[in-house]
PDB file of C-alpha atoms in Angstrom:
ATOM      1  CA  MET A   1     -22.889  86.220 -61.344  1.00 48.00           C
ATOM      2  CA  SER A   2     -21.883  89.989 -62.383  1.00 45.00           C
ATOM      3  CA  MET A   3     -20.688  91.873 -65.363  1.00 48.00           C
ATOM      4  CA  SER A   4     -18.542  94.557 -65.174  1.00 43.00           C
ATOM      5  CA  VAL A   5     -19.751  97.746 -66.457  1.00 45.00           C
ATOM      6  CA  SER A   6     -16.257  99.767 -66.991  1.00 42.00           C
ATOM      7  CA  SER A   7     -14.782 100.120 -70.187  1.00 43.00           C
ATOM      8  CA  SER A   8     -12.146 102.355 -72.212  1.00 46.00           C
ATOM      9  CA  LEU A   9     -15.302 102.716 -74.723  1.00 51.00           C
ATOM     10  CA  PRO A  10     -18.848 103.707 -74.156  1.00 59.00           C
ATOM     11  CA  LYS A  11     -21.216 100.575 -74.455  1.00 72.00           C
ATOM     12  CA  ARG A  12     -23.793 100.507 -77.081  1.00 86.00           C
ATOM     13  CA  PHE A  13     -27.277  99.556 -76.734  1.00 96.00           C
ATOM     14  CA  THR A  14     -29.999  98.844 -79.108  1.00 97.00           C
ATOM     15  CA  VAL A  15     -33.002 100.803 -78.968  1.00 97.00           C
ATOM     16  CA  TYR A  16     -36.490  99.151 -79.363  1.00 98.00           C
ATOM     17  CA  ARG A  17     -39.692 101.239 -80.086  1.00 98.00           C
ATOM     18  CA  THR A  18     -42.484  98.892 -80.214  1.00 98.00           C
ATOM     19  CA  ALA A  19     -43.746  95.850 -77.802  1.00 98.00           C
ATOM     20  CA  GLU A  20     -43.459  93.341 -80.901  1.00 98.00           C
ATOM     21  CA  ALA A  21     -39.636  94.428 -81.515  1.00 98.00           C
ATOM     22  CA  MET A  22     -38.884  94.339 -77.582  1.00 98.00           C
ATOM     23  CA  ARG A  23     -40.235  90.898 -77.442  1.00 98.00           C
ATOM     24  CA  LEU A  24     -38.928  89.353 -80.281  1.00 98.00           C
ATOM     25  CA  ALA A  25     -35.263  90.646 -79.085  1.00 98.00           C
ATOM     26  CA  ARG A  26     -35.883  89.201 -75.925  1.00 98.00           C
ATOM     27  CA  LYS A  27     -36.951  85.656 -77.079  1.00 97.00           C
ATOM     28  CA  ARG A  28     -33.508  85.506 -78.857  1.00 98.00           C
ATOM     29  CA  LEU A  29     -31.441  85.455 -75.753  1.00 97.00           C
ATOM     30  CA  ASP A  30     -29.906  82.823 -74.446  1.00 98.00           C
ATOM     31  CA  PRO A  31     -32.247  81.186 -71.906  1.00 96.00           C
ATOM     32  CA  ASN A  32     -29.219  80.756 -69.433  1.00 97.00           C
ATOM     33  CA  LEU A  33     -28.655  84.412 -69.391  1.00 98.00           C
ATOM     34  CA  LYS A  34     -29.850  86.259 -66.565  1.00 98.00           C
ATOM     35  CA  VAL A  35     -31.945  89.476 -67.371  1.00 98.00           C
ATOM     36  CA  GLY A  36     -32.248  92.555 -65.236  1.00 98.00           C
ATOM     37  CA  PHE A  37     -34.733  95.167 -65.720  1.00 98.00           C
ATOM     38  CA  VAL A  38     -34.929  99.130 -64.983  1.00 98.00           C
ATOM     39  CA  PRO A  39     -38.561 100.806 -65.802  1.00 98.00           C
ATOM     40  CA  THR A  40     -38.384 104.409 -65.901  1.00 98.00           C
ATOM     41  CA  MET A  41     -40.217 107.374 -67.262  1.00 97.00           C
ATOM     42  CA  GLY A  42     -36.974 109.091 -68.727  1.00 97.00           C
ATOM     43  CA  ALA A  43     -35.675 112.494 -67.537  1.00 95.00           C
ATOM     44  CA  LEU A  44     -33.061 110.190 -66.008  1.00 97.00           C
ATOM     45  CA  HIS A  45     -30.982 110.923 -63.124  1.00 96.00           C
ATOM     46  CA  GLU A  46     -28.215 109.344 -60.695  1.00 97.00           C
ATOM     47  CA  GLY A  47     -31.170 107.626 -59.078  1.00 96.00           C
ATOM     48  CA  HIS A  48     -32.156 105.525 -62.187  1.00 98.00           C
ATOM     49  CA  LEU A  49     -28.641 105.091 -63.088  1.00 98.00           C
ATOM     50  CA  SER A  50     -27.421 103.687 -59.915  1.00 98.00           C
ATOM     51  CA  LEU A  51     -30.471 101.291 -60.313  1.00 98.00           C
ATOM     52  CA  MET A  52     -29.019 100.271 -63.657  1.00 98.00           C
ATOM     53  CA  ARG A  53     -25.538  99.967 -62.224  1.00 98.00           C
ATOM     54  CA  LYS A  54     -26.604  97.632 -59.438  1.00 98.00           C
ATOM     55  CA  ALA A  55     -28.589  95.448 -62.348  1.00 98.00           C
ATOM     56  CA  ALA A  56     -25.453  95.067 -64.318  1.00 98.00           C
ATOM     57  CA  THR A  57     -23.565  93.972 -61.525  1.00 98.00           C
ATOM     58  CA  GLU A  58     -26.306  91.273 -60.872  1.00 98.00           C
ATOM     59  CA  ASN A  59     -27.502  90.199 -64.362  1.00 98.00           C
ATOM     60  CA  ASP A  60     -25.929  88.963 -67.854  1.00 98.00           C
ATOM     61  CA  ILE A  61     -28.015  91.563 -69.674  1.00 98.00           C
ATOM     62  CA  VAL A  62     -30.244  94.662 -68.612  1.00 98.00           C
ATOM     63  CA  ILE A  63     -32.695  96.342 -70.355  1.00 98.00           C
ATOM     64  CA  ALA A  64     -34.045  99.732 -69.216  1.00 98.00           C
ATOM     65  CA  SER A  65     -37.381 101.399 -70.464  1.00 98.00           C
ATOM     66  CA  ILE A  66     -38.337 104.954 -70.902  1.00 98.00           C
ATOM     67  CA  PHE A  67     -42.238 105.903 -71.184  1.00 98.00           C
ATOM     68  CA  VAL A  68     -44.006 108.472 -69.678  1.00 97.00           C
ATOM     69  CA  ASN A  69     -47.271 106.401 -68.698  1.00 97.00           C
ATOM     70  CA  PRO A  70     -50.594 108.799 -69.245  1.00 96.00           C
ATOM     71  CA  THR A  71     -52.710 106.343 -67.056  1.00 95.00           C
ATOM     72  CA  GLN A  72     -50.920 106.950 -63.560  1.00 95.00           C
ATOM     73  CA  PHE A  73     -51.145 110.711 -63.823  1.00 92.00           C
ATOM     74  CA  ALA A  74     -54.573 111.973 -62.354  1.00 85.00           C
ATOM     75  CA  PRO A  75     -56.475 114.701 -64.351  1.00 84.00           C
ATOM     76  CA  HIS A  76     -55.339 117.618 -62.411  1.00 81.00           C
ATOM     77  CA  GLU A  77     -51.538 116.605 -62.540  1.00 82.00           C
ATOM     78  CA  ASP A  78     -48.488 117.448 -64.899  1.00 77.00           C
ATOM     79  CA  LEU A  79     -48.493 115.146 -67.811  1.00 89.00           C
ATOM     80  CA  ASP A  80     -48.157 117.706 -70.482  1.00 88.00           C
ATOM     81  CA  ARG A  81     -45.319 119.258 -68.138  1.00 85.00           C
ATOM     82  CA  TYR A  82     -43.246 115.929 -66.907  1.00 89.00           C
ATOM     83  CA  PRO A  83     -39.762 116.364 -68.587  1.00 90.00           C
ATOM     84  CA  ARG A  84     -38.960 114.735 -71.998  1.00 93.00           C
ATOM     85  CA  THR A  85     -35.243 114.833 -72.347  1.00 95.00           C
ATOM     86  CA  TRP A  86     -34.584 111.985 -74.659  1.00 96.00           C
ATOM     87  CA  ASP A  87     -31.004 113.017 -76.334  1.00 96.00           C
ATOM     88  CA  ARG A  88     -29.954 113.568 -72.740  1.00 96.00           C
ATOM     89  CA  ASP A  89     -31.106 110.369 -71.518  1.00 97.00           C
ATOM     90  CA  GLN A  90     -29.471 108.538 -74.488  1.00 96.00           C
ATOM     91  CA  SER A  91     -26.384 110.588 -73.406  1.00 96.00           C
ATOM     92  CA  LEU A  92     -26.223 109.090 -69.899  1.00 97.00           C
ATOM     93  CA  LEU A  93     -27.402 105.857 -70.705  1.00 97.00           C
ATOM     94  CA  GLN A  94     -24.164 105.689 -73.200  1.00 95.00           C
ATOM     95  CA  GLU A  95     -21.845 107.048 -70.799  1.00 95.00           C
ATOM     96  CA  SER A  96     -23.152 104.654 -68.163  1.00 95.00           C
ATOM     97  CA  GLY A  97     -22.346 101.428 -70.155  1.00 95.00           C
ATOM     98  CA  ALA A  98     -24.849  99.561 -67.470  1.00 97.00           C
ATOM     99  CA  ILE A  99     -27.532  98.613 -70.334  1.00 98.00           C
ATOM    100  CA  ASP A 100     -27.894  96.433 -73.378  1.00 98.00           C
ATOM    101  CA  MET A 101     -31.137  97.195 -74.451  1.00 98.00           C
ATOM    102  CA  LEU A 102     -33.498 100.007 -74.379  1.00 98.00           C
ATOM    103  CA  PHE A 103     -37.192  99.949 -74.773  1.00 98.00           C
ATOM    104  CA  ALA A 104     -38.754 103.091 -75.829  1.00 98.00           C
ATOM    105  CA  PRO A 105     -42.097 102.288 -76.929  1.00 98.00           C
ATOM    106  CA  LYS A 106     -44.063 105.232 -78.442  1.00 94.00           C
ATOM    107  CA  LYS A 107     -47.290 103.977 -77.232  1.00 95.00           C
ATOM    108  CA  MET A 108     -48.153 101.133 -74.800  1.00 98.00           C
ATOM    109  CA  TYR A 109     -52.085 101.538 -75.044  1.00 97.00           C
ATOM    110  CA  GLU A 110     -54.005 100.690 -78.476  1.00 94.00           C
ATOM    111  CA  ASP A 111     -57.104 102.478 -79.787  1.00 94.00           C
ATOM    112  CA  GLY A 112     -59.902 100.692 -77.782  1.00 95.00           C
ATOM    113  CA  HIS A 113     -57.670  99.527 -74.843  1.00 95.00           C
ATOM    114  CA  ILE A 114     -60.009  98.434 -72.022  1.00 96.00           C
ATOM    115  CA  MET A 115     -58.262  96.116 -69.761  1.00 96.00           C
ATOM    116  CA  TYR A 116     -56.600  97.481 -66.430  1.00 96.00           C
ATOM    117  CA  VAL A 117     -55.115  96.046 -63.441  1.00 96.00           C
ATOM    118  CA  ASP A 118     -57.095  97.282 -60.725  1.00 94.00           C
ATOM    119  CA  PRO A 119     -56.056  96.385 -57.148  1.00 91.00           C
ATOM    120  CA  ASP A 120     -58.569  95.852 -54.304  1.00 84.00           C
ATOM    121  CA  GLY A 121     -59.483  99.416 -53.139  1.00 75.00           C
ATOM    122  CA  SER A 122     -59.869  98.077 -49.735  1.00 74.00           C
ATOM    123  CA  TYR A 123     -56.099  97.779 -49.215  1.00 81.00           C
ATOM    124  CA  PHE A 124     -54.789 100.795 -51.666  1.00 83.00           C
ATOM    125  CA  ASP A 125     -57.251 103.027 -51.741  1.00 81.00           C
ATOM    126  CA  HIS A 126     -56.732 104.618 -48.017  1.00 81.00           C
ATOM    127  CA  LEU A 127     -52.637 105.482 -48.933  1.00 85.00           C
ATOM    128  CA  PRO A 128     -52.159 108.646 -48.964  1.00 86.00           C
ATOM    129  CA  GLU A 129     -50.727 108.783 -52.707  1.00 87.00           C
ATOM    130  CA  ALA A 130     -53.959 107.377 -53.827  1.00 86.00           C
ATOM    131  CA  LYS A 131     -56.178 109.485 -52.136  1.00 88.00           C
ATOM    132  CA  ILE A 132     -54.056 112.531 -53.336  1.00 87.00           C
ATOM    133  CA  ARG A 133     -53.967 111.182 -57.297  1.00 89.00           C
ATOM    134  CA  PRO A 134     -56.994 109.206 -58.296  1.00 89.00           C
ATOM    135  CA  GLY A 135     -56.387 106.416 -60.762  1.00 91.00           C
ATOM    136  CA  HIS A 136     -52.527 106.441 -59.975  1.00 92.00           C
ATOM    137  CA  VAL A 137     -52.508 103.139 -58.392  1.00 94.00           C
ATOM    138  CA  ARG A 138     -54.286 101.758 -61.231  1.00 95.00           C
ATOM    139  CA  GLY A 139     -52.302 103.022 -63.876  1.00 96.00           C
ATOM    140  CA  VAL A 140     -48.920 102.014 -61.618  1.00 97.00           C
ATOM    141  CA  ALA A 141     -50.246  98.623 -61.681  1.00 97.00           C
ATOM    142  CA  THR A 142     -51.480  98.555 -65.317  1.00 98.00           C
ATOM    143  CA  ILE A 143     -48.471  99.645 -66.901  1.00 98.00           C
ATOM    144  CA  VAL A 144     -45.865  97.780 -64.660  1.00 98.00           C
ATOM    145  CA  THR A 145     -48.030  94.380 -65.512  1.00 98.00           C
ATOM    146  CA  LYS A 146     -47.315  95.335 -69.075  1.00 98.00           C
ATOM    147  CA  LEU A 147     -43.842  95.872 -68.790  1.00 98.00           C
ATOM    148  CA  LEU A 148     -42.946  92.936 -67.088  1.00 98.00           C
ATOM    149  CA  ASN A 149     -45.061  90.819 -69.648  1.00 98.00           C
ATOM    150  CA  ILE A 150     -43.134  92.352 -72.561  1.00 98.00           C
ATOM    151  CA  VAL A 151     -39.572  92.196 -70.842  1.00 98.00           C
ATOM    152  CA  ASN A 152     -40.119  89.069 -68.991  1.00 98.00           C
ATOM    153  CA  PRO A 153     -36.994  89.716 -66.776  1.00 98.00           C
ATOM    154  CA  ASP A 154     -35.558  87.655 -63.968  1.00 98.00           C
ATOM    155  CA  ASN A 155     -35.099  90.765 -61.761  1.00 98.00           C
ATOM    156  CA  ALA A 156     -36.928  94.119 -61.661  1.00 98.00           C
ATOM    157  CA  TYR A 157     -35.123  97.169 -60.067  1.00 98.00           C
ATOM    158  CA  PHE A 158     -37.291 100.172 -58.423  1.00 98.00           C
ATOM    159  CA  GLY A 159     -36.263 102.850 -56.153  1.00 96.00           C
ATOM    160  CA  GLN A 160     -37.330 103.283 -52.654  1.00 95.00           C
ATOM    161  CA  LYS A 161     -38.262 106.858 -53.017  1.00 94.00           C
ATOM    162  CA  ASP A 162     -41.618 105.956 -54.133  1.00 92.00           C
ATOM    163  CA  ALA A 163     -42.453 103.588 -51.190  1.00 92.00           C
ATOM    164  CA  ALA A 164     -46.049 103.067 -52.051  1.00 91.00           C
ATOM    165  CA  GLN A 165     -45.093 101.760 -55.416  1.00 94.00           C
ATOM    166  CA  CYS A 166     -42.211  99.473 -53.733  1.00 95.00           C
ATOM    167  CA  VAL A 167     -45.193  97.952 -52.130  1.00 93.00           C
ATOM    168  CA  LEU A 168     -47.478  97.922 -54.699  1.00 95.00           C
ATOM    169  CA  VAL A 169     -45.136  96.154 -57.200  1.00 97.00           C
ATOM    170  CA  ARG A 170     -44.441  93.564 -54.456  1.00 96.00           C
ATOM    171  CA  ARG A 171     -47.836  92.623 -53.416  1.00 95.00           C
ATOM    172  CA  LEU A 172     -48.524  93.023 -57.767  1.00 97.00           C
ATOM    173  CA  VAL A 173     -45.794  90.155 -58.486  1.00 98.00           C
ATOM    174  CA  ARG A 174     -46.748  88.206 -55.822  1.00 97.00           C
ATOM    175  CA  ASP A 175     -50.665  88.114 -56.323  1.00 96.00           C
ATOM    176  CA  LEU A 176     -50.436  87.657 -59.807  1.00 97.00           C
ATOM    177  CA  ASP A 177     -47.663  84.769 -59.655  1.00 98.00           C
ATOM    178  CA  MET A 178     -45.211  86.695 -61.528  1.00 98.00           C
ATOM    179  CA  ASP A 179     -41.988  84.892 -62.212  1.00 98.00           C
ATOM    180  CA  VAL A 180     -39.717  87.839 -61.424  1.00 98.00           C
ATOM    181  CA  ASN A 181     -37.617  88.961 -58.547  1.00 98.00           C
ATOM    182  CA  VAL A 182     -38.146  92.854 -57.246  1.00 98.00           C
ATOM    183  CA  VAL A 183     -35.120  94.416 -56.040  1.00 98.00           C
ATOM    184  CA  ILE A 184     -35.379  97.971 -54.173  1.00 97.00           C
ATOM    185  CA  GLY A 185     -32.698  99.975 -54.685  1.00 97.00           C
ATOM    186  CA  GLU A 186     -31.904 102.954 -51.872  1.00 96.00           C
ATOM    187  CA  THR A 187     -32.782 106.343 -52.654  1.00 97.00           C
ATOM    188  CA  ILE A 188     -30.222 108.439 -54.178  1.00 97.00           C
ATOM    189  CA  ARG A 189     -30.009 112.090 -52.497  1.00 98.00           C
ATOM    190  CA  GLU A 190     -28.290 115.474 -53.428  1.00 97.00           C
ATOM    191  CA  VAL A 191     -25.484 116.647 -51.258  1.00 97.00           C
ATOM    192  CA  ASP A 192     -28.328 118.361 -49.148  1.00 97.00           C
ATOM    193  CA  GLY A 193     -30.365 115.254 -48.614  1.00 98.00           C
ATOM    194  CA  LEU A 194     -32.867 116.118 -51.382  1.00 98.00           C
ATOM    195  CA  ALA A 195     -34.161 112.840 -53.028  1.00 98.00           C
ATOM    196  CA  MET A 196     -32.822 112.932 -56.736  1.00 97.00           C
ATOM    197  CA  SER A 197     -36.454 113.152 -58.937  1.00 95.00           C
ATOM    198  CA  SER A 198     -37.186 114.300 -62.212  1.00 93.00           C
ATOM    199  CA  ARG A 199     -39.612 116.760 -60.875  1.00 92.00           C
ATOM    200  CA  ASN A 200     -36.869 118.862 -59.253  1.00 95.00           C
ATOM    201  CA  ALA A 201     -35.809 120.266 -62.815  1.00 92.00           C
ATOM    202  CA  TYR A 202     -39.058 122.268 -62.123  1.00 93.00           C
ATOM    203  CA  LEU A 203     -37.720 124.010 -58.952  1.00 97.00           C
ATOM    204  CA  SER A 204     -36.549 127.887 -59.062  1.00 97.00           C
ATOM    205  CA  SER A 205     -33.114 128.411 -57.650  1.00 97.00           C
ATOM    206  CA  ASP A 206     -34.972 129.825 -54.319  1.00 98.00           C
ATOM    207  CA  GLU A 207     -37.105 126.571 -54.298  1.00 98.00           C
ATOM    208  CA  ARG A 208     -34.554 124.266 -54.908  1.00 98.00           C
ATOM    209  CA  ALA A 209     -32.364 125.595 -51.697  1.00 98.00           C
ATOM    210  CA  ALA A 210     -35.489 125.151 -49.920  1.00 98.00           C
ATOM    211  CA  ALA A 211     -36.094 121.733 -50.767  1.00 98.00           C
ATOM    212  CA  GLY A 212     -33.858 120.163 -48.398  1.00 98.00           C
ATOM    213  CA  VAL A 213     -36.441 120.608 -45.685  1.00 98.00           C
ATOM    214  CA  LEU A 214     -37.615 117.616 -46.780  1.00 98.00           C
ATOM    215  CA  TYR A 215     -34.842 115.408 -45.800  1.00 98.00           C
ATOM    216  CA  ARG A 216     -34.697 117.718 -42.568  1.00 98.00           C
ATOM    217  CA  ALA A 217     -37.936 116.767 -41.625  1.00 98.00           C
ATOM    218  CA  LEU A 218     -37.991 112.895 -41.969  1.00 98.00           C
ATOM    219  CA  GLN A 219     -34.245 113.039 -40.359  1.00 98.00           C
ATOM    220  CA  ALA A 220     -36.059 114.548 -37.256  1.00 98.00           C
ATOM    221  CA  ALA A 221     -38.507 111.874 -37.250  1.00 97.00           C
ATOM    222  CA  LYS A 222     -35.662 109.470 -37.697  1.00 96.00           C
ATOM    223  CA  ILE A 223     -33.466 110.912 -34.783  1.00 95.00           C
ATOM    224  CA  LEU A 224     -36.421 110.570 -32.171  1.00 95.00           C
ATOM    225  CA  HIS A 225     -37.013 106.960 -33.328  1.00 93.00           C
ATOM    226  CA  SER A 226     -33.592 105.946 -32.756  1.00 91.00           C
ATOM    227  CA  ASN A 227     -33.492 107.815 -29.534  1.00 89.00           C
ATOM    228  CA  ALA A 228     -36.330 106.155 -28.353  1.00 86.00           C
ATOM    229  CA  ILE A 229     -35.380 102.711 -29.362  1.00 84.00           C
ATOM    230  CA  ASN A 230     -31.524 103.196 -27.785  1.00 82.00           C
ATOM    231  CA  ASN A 231     -33.027 104.597 -24.617  1.00 76.00           C
ATOM    232  CA  SER A 232     -35.893 101.955 -24.041  1.00 62.00           C
ATOM    233  CA  THR A 233     -35.514  99.425 -21.082  1.00 54.00           C
ATOM    234  CA  SER A 234     -38.099  97.461 -22.551  1.00 55.00           C
ATOM    235  CA  SER A 235     -39.148  96.220 -25.926  1.00 51.00           C
ATOM    236  CA  LYS A 236     -41.826  99.031 -26.287  1.00 54.00           C
ATOM    237  CA  ALA A 237     -40.317 102.466 -26.990  1.00 58.00           C
ATOM    238  CA  THR A 238     -42.030 105.767 -25.429  1.00 80.00           C
ATOM    239  CA  VAL A 239     -42.439 107.591 -28.605  1.00 91.00           C
ATOM    240  CA  SER A 240     -45.625 107.273 -30.500  1.00 94.00           C
ATOM    241  CA  VAL A 241     -46.915 107.655 -34.063  1.00 95.00           C
ATOM    242  CA  ALA A 242     -47.859 111.201 -33.494  1.00 97.00           C
ATOM    243  CA  GLU A 243     -45.012 112.391 -31.857  1.00 97.00           C
ATOM    244  CA  LEU A 244     -43.203 111.263 -34.951  1.00 97.00           C
ATOM    245  CA  ARG A 245     -45.573 113.045 -37.413  1.00 97.00           C
ATOM    246  CA  GLN A 246     -45.327 115.993 -35.229  1.00 98.00           C
ATOM    247  CA  ALA A 247     -41.173 116.030 -35.302  1.00 98.00           C
ATOM    248  CA  VAL A 248     -41.748 116.216 -39.377  1.00 98.00           C
ATOM    249  CA  GLN A 249     -44.425 118.897 -39.298  1.00 98.00           C
ATOM    250  CA  SER A 250     -42.331 121.342 -36.860  1.00 98.00           C
ATOM    251  CA  VAL A 251     -39.239 121.235 -39.404  1.00 98.00           C
ATOM    252  CA  LEU A 252     -41.605 121.683 -42.307  1.00 98.00           C
ATOM    253  CA  ASP A 253     -43.300 124.414 -40.562  1.00 98.00           C
ATOM    254  CA  GLU A 254     -39.774 126.665 -40.431  1.00 97.00           C
ATOM    255  CA  GLU A 255     -39.719 126.741 -44.104  1.00 97.00           C
ATOM    256  CA  PRO A 256     -42.148 129.271 -45.751  1.00 97.00           C
ATOM    257  CA  LEU A 257     -41.722 127.920 -49.039  1.00 97.00           C
ATOM    258  CA  VAL A 258     -43.345 124.903 -47.934  1.00 97.00           C
ATOM    259  CA  LYS A 259     -46.730 125.051 -49.502  1.00 90.00           C
ATOM    260  CA  ASP A 260     -49.814 122.343 -49.492  1.00 94.00           C
ATOM    261  CA  LEU A 261     -48.700 120.025 -47.278  1.00 97.00           C
ATOM    262  CA  GLN A 262     -50.292 116.866 -48.346  1.00 96.00           C
ATOM    263  CA  TYR A 263     -49.712 114.186 -45.815  1.00 96.00           C
ATOM    264  CA  ILE A 264     -46.986 113.082 -43.446  1.00 97.00           C
ATOM    265  CA  ALA A 265     -47.750 109.189 -42.572  1.00 96.00           C
ATOM    266  CA  VAL A 266     -45.743 106.818 -40.739  1.00 96.00           C
ATOM    267  CA  ASP A 267     -46.756 103.179 -42.058  1.00 94.00           C
ATOM    268  CA  ASP A 268     -45.791  99.520 -41.782  1.00 92.00           C
ATOM    269  CA  TYR A 269     -42.708  99.285 -43.746  1.00 91.00           C
ATOM    270  CA  ASP A 270     -43.864  95.989 -45.550  1.00 89.00           C
ATOM    271  CA  THR A 271     -47.389  96.544 -46.183  1.00 88.00           C
ATOM    272  CA  MET A 272     -48.156 100.771 -46.141  1.00 89.00           C
ATOM    273  CA  GLN A 273     -50.717 100.136 -43.638  1.00 90.00           C
ATOM    274  CA  THR A 274     -51.370 103.380 -41.715  1.00 91.00           C
ATOM    275  CA  LEU A 275     -50.145 103.303 -38.416  1.00 93.00           C
ATOM    276  CA  PRO A 276     -52.505 104.712 -35.432  1.00 94.00           C
ATOM    277  CA  ASP A 277     -51.386 107.723 -33.881  1.00 94.00           C
ATOM    278  CA  ASP A 278     -51.449 106.303 -30.181  1.00 93.00           C
ATOM    279  CA  LYS A 279     -49.196 103.302 -31.186  1.00 91.00           C
ATOM    280  CA  ASN A 280     -45.764 103.247 -29.409  1.00 89.00           C
ATOM    281  CA  VAL A 281     -42.832 102.306 -31.525  1.00 82.00           C
ATOM    282  CA  ASN A 282     -41.816  98.844 -31.219  1.00 75.00           C
ATOM    283  CA  ALA A 283     -38.264  98.000 -31.296  1.00 68.00           C
ATOM    284  CA  GLY A 284     -38.462  94.985 -33.466  1.00 75.00           C
ATOM    285  CA  GLU A 285     -40.750  96.615 -35.833  1.00 84.00           C
ATOM    286  CA  ASN A 286     -39.838  98.550 -39.506  1.00 91.00           C
ATOM    287  CA  MET A 287     -41.705 101.539 -40.016  1.00 94.00           C
ATOM    288  CA  ILE A 288     -41.592 104.180 -42.767  1.00 96.00           C
ATOM    289  CA  VAL A 289     -42.369 107.575 -42.503  1.00 97.00           C
ATOM    290  CA  SER A 290     -43.346 109.510 -45.702  1.00 97.00           C
ATOM    291  CA  LEU A 291     -44.524 113.145 -46.580  1.00 97.00           C
ATOM    292  CA  ALA A 292     -45.706 114.786 -49.868  1.00 97.00           C
ATOM    293  CA  CYS A 293     -45.462 118.423 -50.283  1.00 97.00           C
ATOM    294  CA  LYS A 294     -45.339 121.181 -52.725  1.00 96.00           C
ATOM    295  CA  ILE A 295     -42.197 123.928 -52.771  1.00 97.00           C
ATOM    296  CA  GLY A 296     -43.571 126.728 -54.483  1.00 93.00           C
ATOM    297  CA  GLN A 297     -45.896 124.805 -57.083  1.00 92.00           C
ATOM    298  CA  VAL A 298     -43.578 121.901 -57.451  1.00 94.00           C
ATOM    299  CA  ARG A 299     -44.997 118.361 -55.704  1.00 94.00           C
ATOM    300  CA  LEU A 300     -42.524 116.515 -54.064  1.00 96.00           C
ATOM    301  CA  ILE A 301     -42.398 113.238 -52.205  1.00 96.00           C
ATOM    302  CA  ASP A 302     -39.879 111.626 -50.003  1.00 97.00           C
ATOM    303  CA  ASN A 303     -39.610 108.727 -47.298  1.00 97.00           C
ATOM    304  CA  MET A 304     -37.469 107.497 -44.668  1.00 97.00           C
ATOM    305  CA  VAL A 305     -37.411 103.930 -43.059  1.00 95.00           C
ATOM    306  CA  LEU A 306     -37.296 103.604 -39.313  1.00 94.00           C
ATOM    307  CA  SER A 307     -35.752 100.360 -38.162  1.00 87.00           C
ATOM    308  CA  SER A 308     -34.274  99.416 -35.058  1.00 72.00           C
ATOM    309  CA  GLU A 309     -31.205  98.081 -36.965  1.00 69.00           C
ATOM    310  CA  GLN A 310     -30.094 101.540 -38.233  1.00 58.00           C
ATOM    311  CA  SER A 311     -31.043 103.228 -34.687  1.00 48.00           C
ATOM    312  CA  LYS A 312     -27.909 100.739 -33.274  1.00 44.00           C
TER     313      LYS A 312
END
């Protein structure tokens, strides 16, 4: 089942500003229609739009959301500075022709809100993003649960750029028996490899020129991993997790605008569980190398999947 998004005229969509209005509109849809959902915090870019276009080819109805979720920002973070580009976002959605409904609630937490989805800390608290951003995991788990409850989609779409979030959402859906299929879309990048992000707008021209170093650093690990897999004469490659991390570090060290390197992590792809430094890469095992640092004062994250299939 697919739906074409090409048309000579822009496709119009309906905006819903409350959970009640969105829920009612969803209930009025033909139950035989397949519904895709793309949650966002606005400040849309090609990464978001690519997810919406993918959803449009795989569903009859596509619903997107825009809500800057305050509960996933740590106290020291940039909630007030987070870009809010409502008019531009609506224009991009109109031009894309990919969605049918936009859920853009003015608020998602009523006065006196006390219920949150708080994943087991023994599983998620060790993640680098959780350590750097206290409360982030709980905030994401709560807002995703609320959005999925309201929209009730068949398929929900998330971007690979936030690898920890992808693992969290998959586990959330599995453990809470949610009837939704989670679809992960590949990271969309600029010409120099920088992952598209709403926060890229904060970068000065010099910082933007330097920011491509994140991609080059991850590529260094990928090349090292690929060479180890392809040159290995057994099922065990001779490159360790520590060497992969060092390959990333060496490239980042070459760029003076890289500030506050918060982490370089090599984790299991499916669980994001940290792999020990002395572990050699396994030809049959998928890993993910991720990093977070600041370019100037702008915090950027990125990751790259390391798999034996991609090494061939």
